[in-house]
Amino acid sequence: MGDLRVRQLRESDLADADRINRLAFGTFFGLEDPMKFRGDGDVVRGRYAANPAGAFAAERDGRLIGCGFVMDWGSVGILGPVTVDVAHWGRGVARALMADMVAYMDRRGFALQGLFTHPQSPSHIRLYESFGFGMQAITGVMDRQVDPQAGLPEEGRLLSTLALAERERALAGCRDVADAVFPGLDLSGEILSIAACGFGDTLLIEAGGTVRGFACCHQGAMSEAGSAQVLVKFAAVLPGAAAADDFARLLAGAEGFAAGRGVRRLVAGTNTGRAGCYRAMQSAGFRTWMNGVAMMRPSGPGYNRAGVFAIDDWR
């Protein structure tokens, strides 16, 4: 058996990387046909497009056998998914990928590094712990049925409907919201990638010309959501006395966006360390269908704390 080599993922690798991702997760979750994992959704191409510098490949004898991604959210780096061809499980491929990915994150200088993993898998947790990640609170991946008559609230606008100058101001407003949640947190790359790739849209909630909150919404074939649902990849509102009301409007806007897209399922998750946010989502009809655990490096809550109303999908 040849030597294992980790290198940067290339665009020409994406089809193989997608196959490995579907096969690995479909097998892990026990699907009858593992290749049907995520349906017509695709996590690989979008994460590569958003941050090609954070995309890694593991190969042996010139054949791709594993891949991993790091999402660049300003001062926050989100690691994952890391997937390995099932024929090579248990042979140190994930550990080799992790070593290069964590080294990249350190060079990049992220103030906070995080990941999502499955609490029922001790082997995953041990692997990530060996690189300094510590378990935090449970993240609930939630969903709700969409009212087909729902619409955007009066304060809601979609980024795609704005003139260029307005878009620049809106992006600056989104950066202000994210920075208020965690210093240096910046979703600009995600927002621009959604727009460039046609993966959905970004919803804005405004008041008095100020962006009070935003939601990065995926929908459509090749997006992380696929065609049958809307996935809120990230959403947040400004902290403070009005946060709960702003968040309620943001959730209503996300439902309105989903209704406008003609889908009936809205997926959005939050960490239970954001207790008020978690309860607000339950009150809005969201129910958990899968639990994960957030792991942080350095160990600590990050922005998973009371008073933060934010949705994020690190899967």
Tab-separated table of C-alpha atoms in Angstrom:
chain	number	residue	atom	x	y	z
A	1	MET	CA	0.000	0.000	0.000
A	2	GLY	CA	1.385	3.419	-1.014
A	3	ASP	CA	2.180	6.331	1.253
A	4	LEU	CA	-0.602	8.598	2.417
A	5	ARG	CA	-0.334	12.198	1.219
A	6	VAL	CA	-2.399	15.227	2.270
A	7	ARG	CA	-2.596	18.162	-0.125
A	8	GLN	CA	-4.900	20.981	-1.147
A	9	LEU	CA	-8.149	19.869	-2.748
A	10	ARG	CA	-8.432	20.827	-6.407
A	11	GLU	CA	-11.511	21.628	-8.454
A	12	SER	CA	-10.880	18.469	-10.460
A	13	ASP	CA	-11.277	16.462	-7.216
A	14	LEU	CA	-14.788	17.666	-6.430
A	15	ALA	CA	-16.737	14.797	-7.989
A	16	ASP	CA	-14.659	12.220	-6.081
A	17	ALA	CA	-14.857	14.281	-2.894
A	18	ASP	CA	-18.652	14.424	-3.201
A	19	ARG	CA	-18.794	10.643	-3.691
A	20	ILE	CA	-16.653	10.060	-0.582
A	21	ASN	CA	-18.750	12.476	1.482
A	22	ARG	CA	-22.038	10.839	0.543
A	23	LEU	CA	-20.721	7.301	0.953
A	24	ALA	CA	-19.150	8.020	4.338
A	25	PHE	CA	-22.131	9.790	5.888
A	26	GLY	CA	-24.703	7.539	4.231
A	27	THR	CA	-22.882	4.508	5.673
A	28	PHE	CA	-22.492	6.144	9.111
A	29	PHE	CA	-26.233	6.852	9.263
A	30	GLY	CA	-27.156	3.382	7.974
A	31	LEU	CA	-28.913	4.427	4.766
A	32	GLU	CA	-29.988	1.586	2.489
A	33	ASP	CA	-28.381	3.465	-0.400
A	34	PRO	CA	-25.603	5.584	1.123
A	35	MET	CA	-25.182	7.589	-2.076
A	36	LYS	CA	-28.639	9.131	-1.526
A	37	PHE	CA	-27.319	11.044	1.478
A	38	ARG	CA	-28.333	14.732	1.137
A	39	GLY	CA	-30.410	14.000	-1.983
A	40	ASP	CA	-29.596	16.616	-4.614
A	41	GLY	CA	-27.902	18.794	-1.994
A	42	ASP	CA	-24.120	19.121	-1.995
A	43	VAL	CA	-21.844	20.253	0.815
A	44	VAL	CA	-18.567	19.767	-1.080
A	45	ARG	CA	-18.778	22.233	-3.957
A	46	GLY	CA	-20.172	25.063	-1.863
A	47	ARG	CA	-17.539	24.808	0.845
A	48	TYR	CA	-14.795	24.600	-1.751
A	49	ALA	CA	-16.173	27.663	-3.556
A	50	ALA	CA	-16.418	29.668	-0.338
A	51	ASN	CA	-12.876	28.865	0.871
A	52	PRO	CA	-10.671	26.810	-1.472
A	53	ALA	CA	-7.648	27.492	0.753
A	54	GLY	CA	-9.374	25.528	3.513
A	55	ALA	CA	-10.152	22.447	1.387
A	56	PHE	CA	-7.913	19.397	1.844
A	57	ALA	CA	-7.478	16.048	0.103
A	58	ALA	CA	-5.951	12.783	1.270
A	59	GLU	CA	-4.672	10.487	-1.432
A	60	ARG	CA	-2.901	7.161	-1.661
A	61	ASP	CA	-1.367	5.824	-4.884
A	62	GLY	CA	-2.788	8.859	-6.668
A	63	ARG	CA	-6.356	8.054	-5.605
A	64	LEU	CA	-8.485	10.390	-3.511
A	65	ILE	CA	-9.539	8.603	-0.312
A	66	GLY	CA	-10.510	11.463	2.003
A	67	CYS	CA	-11.341	15.158	2.161
A	68	GLY	CA	-11.904	17.890	4.704
A	69	PHE	CA	-13.035	21.516	4.779
A	70	VAL	CA	-12.579	24.589	6.943
A	71	MET	CA	-15.136	27.391	6.776
A	72	ASP	CA	-13.639	30.869	7.143
A	73	TRP	CA	-15.960	33.064	9.205
A	74	GLY	CA	-13.566	35.889	9.959
A	75	SER	CA	-12.184	35.334	13.455
A	76	VAL	CA	-13.984	31.977	13.639
A	77	GLY	CA	-12.912	28.851	11.762
A	78	ILE	CA	-15.319	25.926	11.489
A	79	LEU	CA	-13.723	22.558	10.756
A	80	GLY	CA	-15.656	19.941	8.850
A	81	PRO	CA	-16.841	17.814	7.446
A	82	VAL	CA	-13.896	15.421	7.442
A	83	THR	CA	-14.774	12.291	5.482
A	84	VAL	CA	-12.883	9.168	4.481
A	85	ASP	CA	-13.726	6.502	1.910
A	86	VAL	CA	-15.250	3.622	3.887
A	87	ALA	CA	-12.657	1.180	2.489
A	88	HIS	CA	-10.003	3.184	4.364
A	89	TRP	CA	-11.739	3.693	7.716
A	90	GLY	CA	-9.564	3.045	10.749
A	91	ARG	CA	-6.270	3.558	8.895
A	92	GLY	CA	-5.274	6.998	10.144
A	93	VAL	CA	-6.564	8.987	7.166
A	94	ALA	CA	-8.792	11.294	9.216
A	95	ARG	CA	-5.952	11.941	11.675
A	96	ALA	CA	-3.615	12.903	8.818
A	97	LEU	CA	-6.225	15.272	7.400
A	98	MET	CA	-6.839	16.762	10.834
A	99	ALA	CA	-3.148	17.494	11.355
A	100	ASP	CA	-2.944	19.578	8.180
A	101	MET	CA	-6.316	21.245	8.734
A	102	VAL	CA	-5.528	22.307	12.293
A	103	ALA	CA	-2.127	23.593	11.156
A	104	TYR	CA	-3.911	25.664	8.497
A	105	MET	CA	-6.337	27.041	11.089
A	106	ASP	CA	-3.454	28.032	13.344
A	107	ARG	CA	-1.631	29.758	10.475
A	108	ARG	CA	-4.825	31.541	9.527
A	109	GLY	CA	-5.044	32.813	13.108
A	110	PHE	CA	-8.647	32.059	13.952
A	111	ALA	CA	-9.437	33.279	17.479
A	112	LEU	CA	-11.970	30.470	17.822
A	113	GLN	CA	-11.994	27.063	16.156
A	114	GLY	CA	-15.131	24.951	16.282
A	115	LEU	CA	-16.679	21.792	14.882
A	116	PHE	CA	-19.862	19.736	15.019
A	117	THR	CA	-19.738	16.006	15.673
A	118	HIS	CA	-21.968	13.178	16.793
A	119	PRO	CA	-22.119	12.502	20.545
A	120	GLN	CA	-22.909	8.808	19.960
A	121	SER	CA	-19.500	8.291	18.298
A	122	PRO	CA	-16.692	8.084	20.898
A	123	SER	CA	-14.097	7.551	18.167
A	124	HIS	CA	-14.917	10.897	16.570
A	125	ILE	CA	-14.816	12.675	19.917
A	126	ARG	CA	-11.489	11.075	20.884
A	127	LEU	CA	-9.976	12.104	17.544
A	128	TYR	CA	-10.999	15.738	17.948
A	129	GLU	CA	-10.022	15.830	21.614
A	130	SER	CA	-6.521	14.682	20.644
A	131	PHE	CA	-6.191	17.924	18.639
A	132	GLY	CA	-7.294	20.102	21.550
A	133	PHE	CA	-11.014	20.445	20.866
A	134	GLY	CA	-13.235	20.281	23.964
A	135	MET	CA	-16.881	19.234	24.107
A	136	GLN	CA	-19.411	21.952	24.844
A	137	ALA	CA	-23.214	22.002	24.832
A	138	ILE	CA	-25.458	19.989	22.532
A	139	THR	CA	-26.512	21.535	19.228
A	140	GLY	CA	-30.040	20.740	18.131
A	141	VAL	CA	-30.589	20.474	14.377
A	142	MET	CA	-34.237	21.484	14.120
A	143	ASP	CA	-36.970	21.848	11.546
A	144	ARG	CA	-40.559	22.938	11.114
A	145	GLN	CA	-43.252	22.732	8.472
A	146	VAL	CA	-43.696	25.875	6.383
A	147	ASP	CA	-47.015	27.687	6.051
A	148	PRO	CA	-47.417	28.065	2.263
A	149	GLN	CA	-49.104	31.438	2.833
A	150	ALA	CA	-46.195	32.873	4.840
A	151	GLY	CA	-44.482	35.978	3.495
A	152	LEU	CA	-41.607	38.253	4.363
A	153	PRO	CA	-42.258	40.615	7.273
A	154	GLU	CA	-42.515	44.331	6.539
A	155	GLU	CA	-38.953	44.806	7.815
A	156	GLY	CA	-37.558	41.967	5.677
A	157	ARG	CA	-35.653	42.244	2.400
A	158	LEU	CA	-33.629	39.849	0.305
A	159	LEU	CA	-30.082	40.753	-0.648
A	160	SER	CA	-30.697	39.749	-4.266
A	161	THR	CA	-33.337	42.486	-4.628
A	162	LEU	CA	-30.989	45.325	-3.654
A	163	ALA	CA	-29.072	47.645	-5.941
A	164	LEU	CA	-25.285	47.292	-5.828
A	165	ALA	CA	-24.690	50.250	-3.505
A	166	GLU	CA	-27.410	49.007	-1.158
A	167	ARG	CA	-25.824	45.552	-1.147
A	168	GLU	CA	-22.519	47.007	0.027
A	169	ARG	CA	-24.261	48.801	2.889
A	170	ALA	CA	-26.211	45.640	3.728
A	171	LEU	CA	-23.011	43.553	3.819
A	172	ALA	CA	-21.445	46.084	6.176
A	173	GLY	CA	-24.547	45.833	8.367
A	174	CYS	CA	-24.291	42.031	8.427
A	175	ARG	CA	-20.663	42.326	9.502
A	176	ASP	CA	-21.718	44.637	12.344
A	177	VAL	CA	-24.323	42.129	13.537
A	178	ALA	CA	-21.870	39.217	13.421
A	179	ASP	CA	-19.139	41.222	15.163
A	180	ALA	CA	-21.562	42.047	17.977
A	181	VAL	CA	-22.187	38.318	18.449
A	182	PHE	CA	-18.448	37.470	18.567
A	183	PRO	CA	-15.583	39.884	17.873
A	184	GLY	CA	-14.380	39.471	14.295
A	185	LEU	CA	-17.078	36.976	13.271
A	186	ASP	CA	-17.757	37.697	9.596
A	187	LEU	CA	-20.119	35.809	7.279
A	188	SER	CA	-19.289	37.863	4.180
A	189	GLY	CA	-17.727	34.854	2.450
A	190	GLU	CA	-20.849	32.749	2.984
A	191	ILE	CA	-23.149	35.561	1.825
A	192	LEU	CA	-21.143	36.209	-1.338
A	193	SER	CA	-20.797	32.499	-2.088
A	194	ILE	CA	-24.556	31.974	-1.837
A	195	ALA	CA	-25.079	34.841	-4.290
A	196	ALA	CA	-22.341	33.793	-6.715
A	197	CYS	CA	-23.309	30.114	-6.819
A	198	GLY	CA	-27.083	30.624	-6.835
A	199	PHE	CA	-27.474	28.612	-3.628
A	200	GLY	CA	-30.358	30.658	-2.217
A	201	ASP	CA	-30.402	34.161	-0.752
A	202	THR	CA	-29.609	36.224	2.328
A	203	LEU	CA	-32.517	37.661	4.300
A	204	LEU	CA	-32.140	41.035	6.017
A	205	ILE	CA	-34.222	42.388	8.896
A	206	GLU	CA	-33.896	46.145	9.177
A	207	ALA	CA	-35.166	48.995	11.333
A	208	GLY	CA	-34.491	52.676	10.750
A	209	GLY	CA	-31.999	51.880	8.011
A	210	THR	CA	-29.978	49.592	10.302
A	211	VAL	CA	-29.536	45.875	9.702
A	212	ARG	CA	-30.872	44.276	12.878
A	213	GLY	CA	-30.397	40.696	11.729
A	214	PHE	CA	-29.669	38.494	8.749
A	215	ALA	CA	-30.055	34.873	7.665
A	216	CYS	CA	-27.978	33.005	5.068
A	217	CYS	CA	-30.542	30.690	3.462
A	218	HIS	CA	-29.645	27.759	1.208
A	219	GLN	CA	-32.161	26.239	-1.210
A	220	GLY	CA	-31.924	24.462	-4.524
A	221	ALA	CA	-30.021	21.647	-6.199
A	222	MET	CA	-26.281	21.658	-5.402
A	223	SER	CA	-26.791	23.914	-2.368
A	224	GLU	CA	-26.349	22.488	1.125
A	225	ALA	CA	-30.139	22.299	1.439
A	226	GLY	CA	-31.050	20.608	-1.815
A	227	SER	CA	-34.342	21.279	-3.597
A	228	ALA	CA	-36.838	20.031	-1.022
A	229	GLN	CA	-36.115	22.393	1.861
A	230	VAL	CA	-34.566	25.652	3.006
A	231	LEU	CA	-31.538	25.415	5.277
A	232	VAL	CA	-30.534	28.401	7.400
A	233	LYS	CA	-26.734	28.127	7.285
A	234	PHE	CA	-26.222	31.060	9.630
A	235	ALA	CA	-28.452	33.719	11.150
A	236	ALA	CA	-28.080	36.247	13.935
A	237	VAL	CA	-29.558	39.441	15.340
A	238	LEU	CA	-27.970	42.294	17.258
A	239	PRO	CA	-27.751	41.503	20.998
A	240	GLY	CA	-29.702	43.658	23.384
A	241	ALA	CA	-33.198	44.386	24.616
A	242	ALA	CA	-34.780	44.006	21.168
A	243	ALA	CA	-32.968	40.764	20.283
A	244	ALA	CA	-35.855	38.389	21.010
A	245	ASP	CA	-38.307	40.438	18.916
A	246	ASP	CA	-35.798	40.842	16.091
A	247	PHE	CA	-35.144	37.095	16.153
A	248	ALA	CA	-38.873	36.338	15.944
A	249	ARG	CA	-39.052	38.531	12.832
A	250	LEU	CA	-36.017	36.795	11.394
A	251	LEU	CA	-37.589	33.361	11.886
A	252	ALA	CA	-40.803	34.608	10.286
A	253	GLY	CA	-38.803	35.955	7.366
A	254	ALA	CA	-37.006	32.640	6.886
A	255	GLU	CA	-40.371	30.884	6.748
A	256	GLY	CA	-41.603	33.459	4.247
A	257	PHE	CA	-38.528	32.882	2.097
A	258	ALA	CA	-39.156	29.125	2.171
A	259	ALA	CA	-42.807	29.602	1.220
A	260	GLY	CA	-41.763	31.836	-1.668
A	261	ARG	CA	-39.439	29.084	-2.868
A	262	GLY	CA	-42.295	26.603	-2.782
A	263	VAL	CA	-40.803	24.264	-0.192
A	264	ARG	CA	-42.496	22.985	2.935
A	265	ARG	CA	-39.576	22.254	5.259
A	266	LEU	CA	-37.381	24.792	7.027
A	267	VAL	CA	-34.212	23.482	8.712
A	268	ALA	CA	-32.325	25.556	11.278
A	269	GLY	CA	-30.252	24.605	14.301
A	270	THR	CA	-28.853	26.278	17.378
A	271	ASN	CA	-26.620	25.359	20.271
A	272	THR	CA	-28.391	24.825	23.569
A	273	GLY	CA	-25.826	27.108	25.230
A	274	ARG	CA	-27.883	29.884	23.622
A	275	ALA	CA	-30.751	29.012	25.910
A	276	GLY	CA	-33.059	31.882	25.011
A	277	CYS	CA	-32.536	31.279	21.313
A	278	TYR	CA	-33.244	27.556	21.680
A	279	ARG	CA	-36.479	28.252	23.568
A	280	ALA	CA	-37.515	30.866	21.025
A	281	MET	CA	-37.121	28.353	18.217
A	282	GLN	CA	-39.186	25.797	20.120
A	283	SER	CA	-41.878	28.424	20.675
A	284	ALA	CA	-41.852	29.124	16.930
A	285	GLY	CA	-42.627	25.466	16.208
A	286	PHE	CA	-39.147	24.087	15.562
A	287	ARG	CA	-38.411	20.575	16.830
A	288	THR	CA	-35.073	18.790	17.071
A	289	TRP	CA	-34.593	15.869	14.693
A	290	MET	CA	-30.865	15.342	15.236
A	291	ASN	CA	-28.489	16.218	18.059
A	292	GLY	CA	-24.810	16.994	17.689
A	293	VAL	CA	-22.184	18.276	20.071
A	294	ALA	CA	-20.167	21.439	19.559
A	295	MET	CA	-16.436	21.152	20.185
A	296	MET	CA	-14.196	24.196	20.584
A	297	ARG	CA	-10.502	24.999	20.470
A	298	PRO	CA	-9.621	26.584	22.824
A	299	SER	CA	-12.222	24.876	24.963
A	300	GLY	CA	-14.957	27.274	26.013
A	301	PRO	CA	-18.423	28.448	25.012
A	302	GLY	CA	-17.419	30.802	22.180
A	303	TYR	CA	-20.662	32.542	21.218
A	304	ASN	CA	-22.780	29.673	22.611
A	305	ARG	CA	-23.954	31.747	25.548
A	306	ALA	CA	-27.102	33.276	26.989
A	307	GLY	CA	-28.226	36.457	25.265
A	308	VAL	CA	-27.003	35.361	21.822
A	309	PHE	CA	-29.749	34.706	19.268
A	310	ALA	CA	-27.966	32.912	16.447
A	311	ILE	CA	-28.510	29.949	14.159
A	312	ASP	CA	-25.628	28.088	12.574
A	313	ASP	CA	-25.060	24.836	10.743
A	314	TRP	CA	-21.545	23.443	11.201
A	315	ARG	CA	-22.284	19.958	9.819
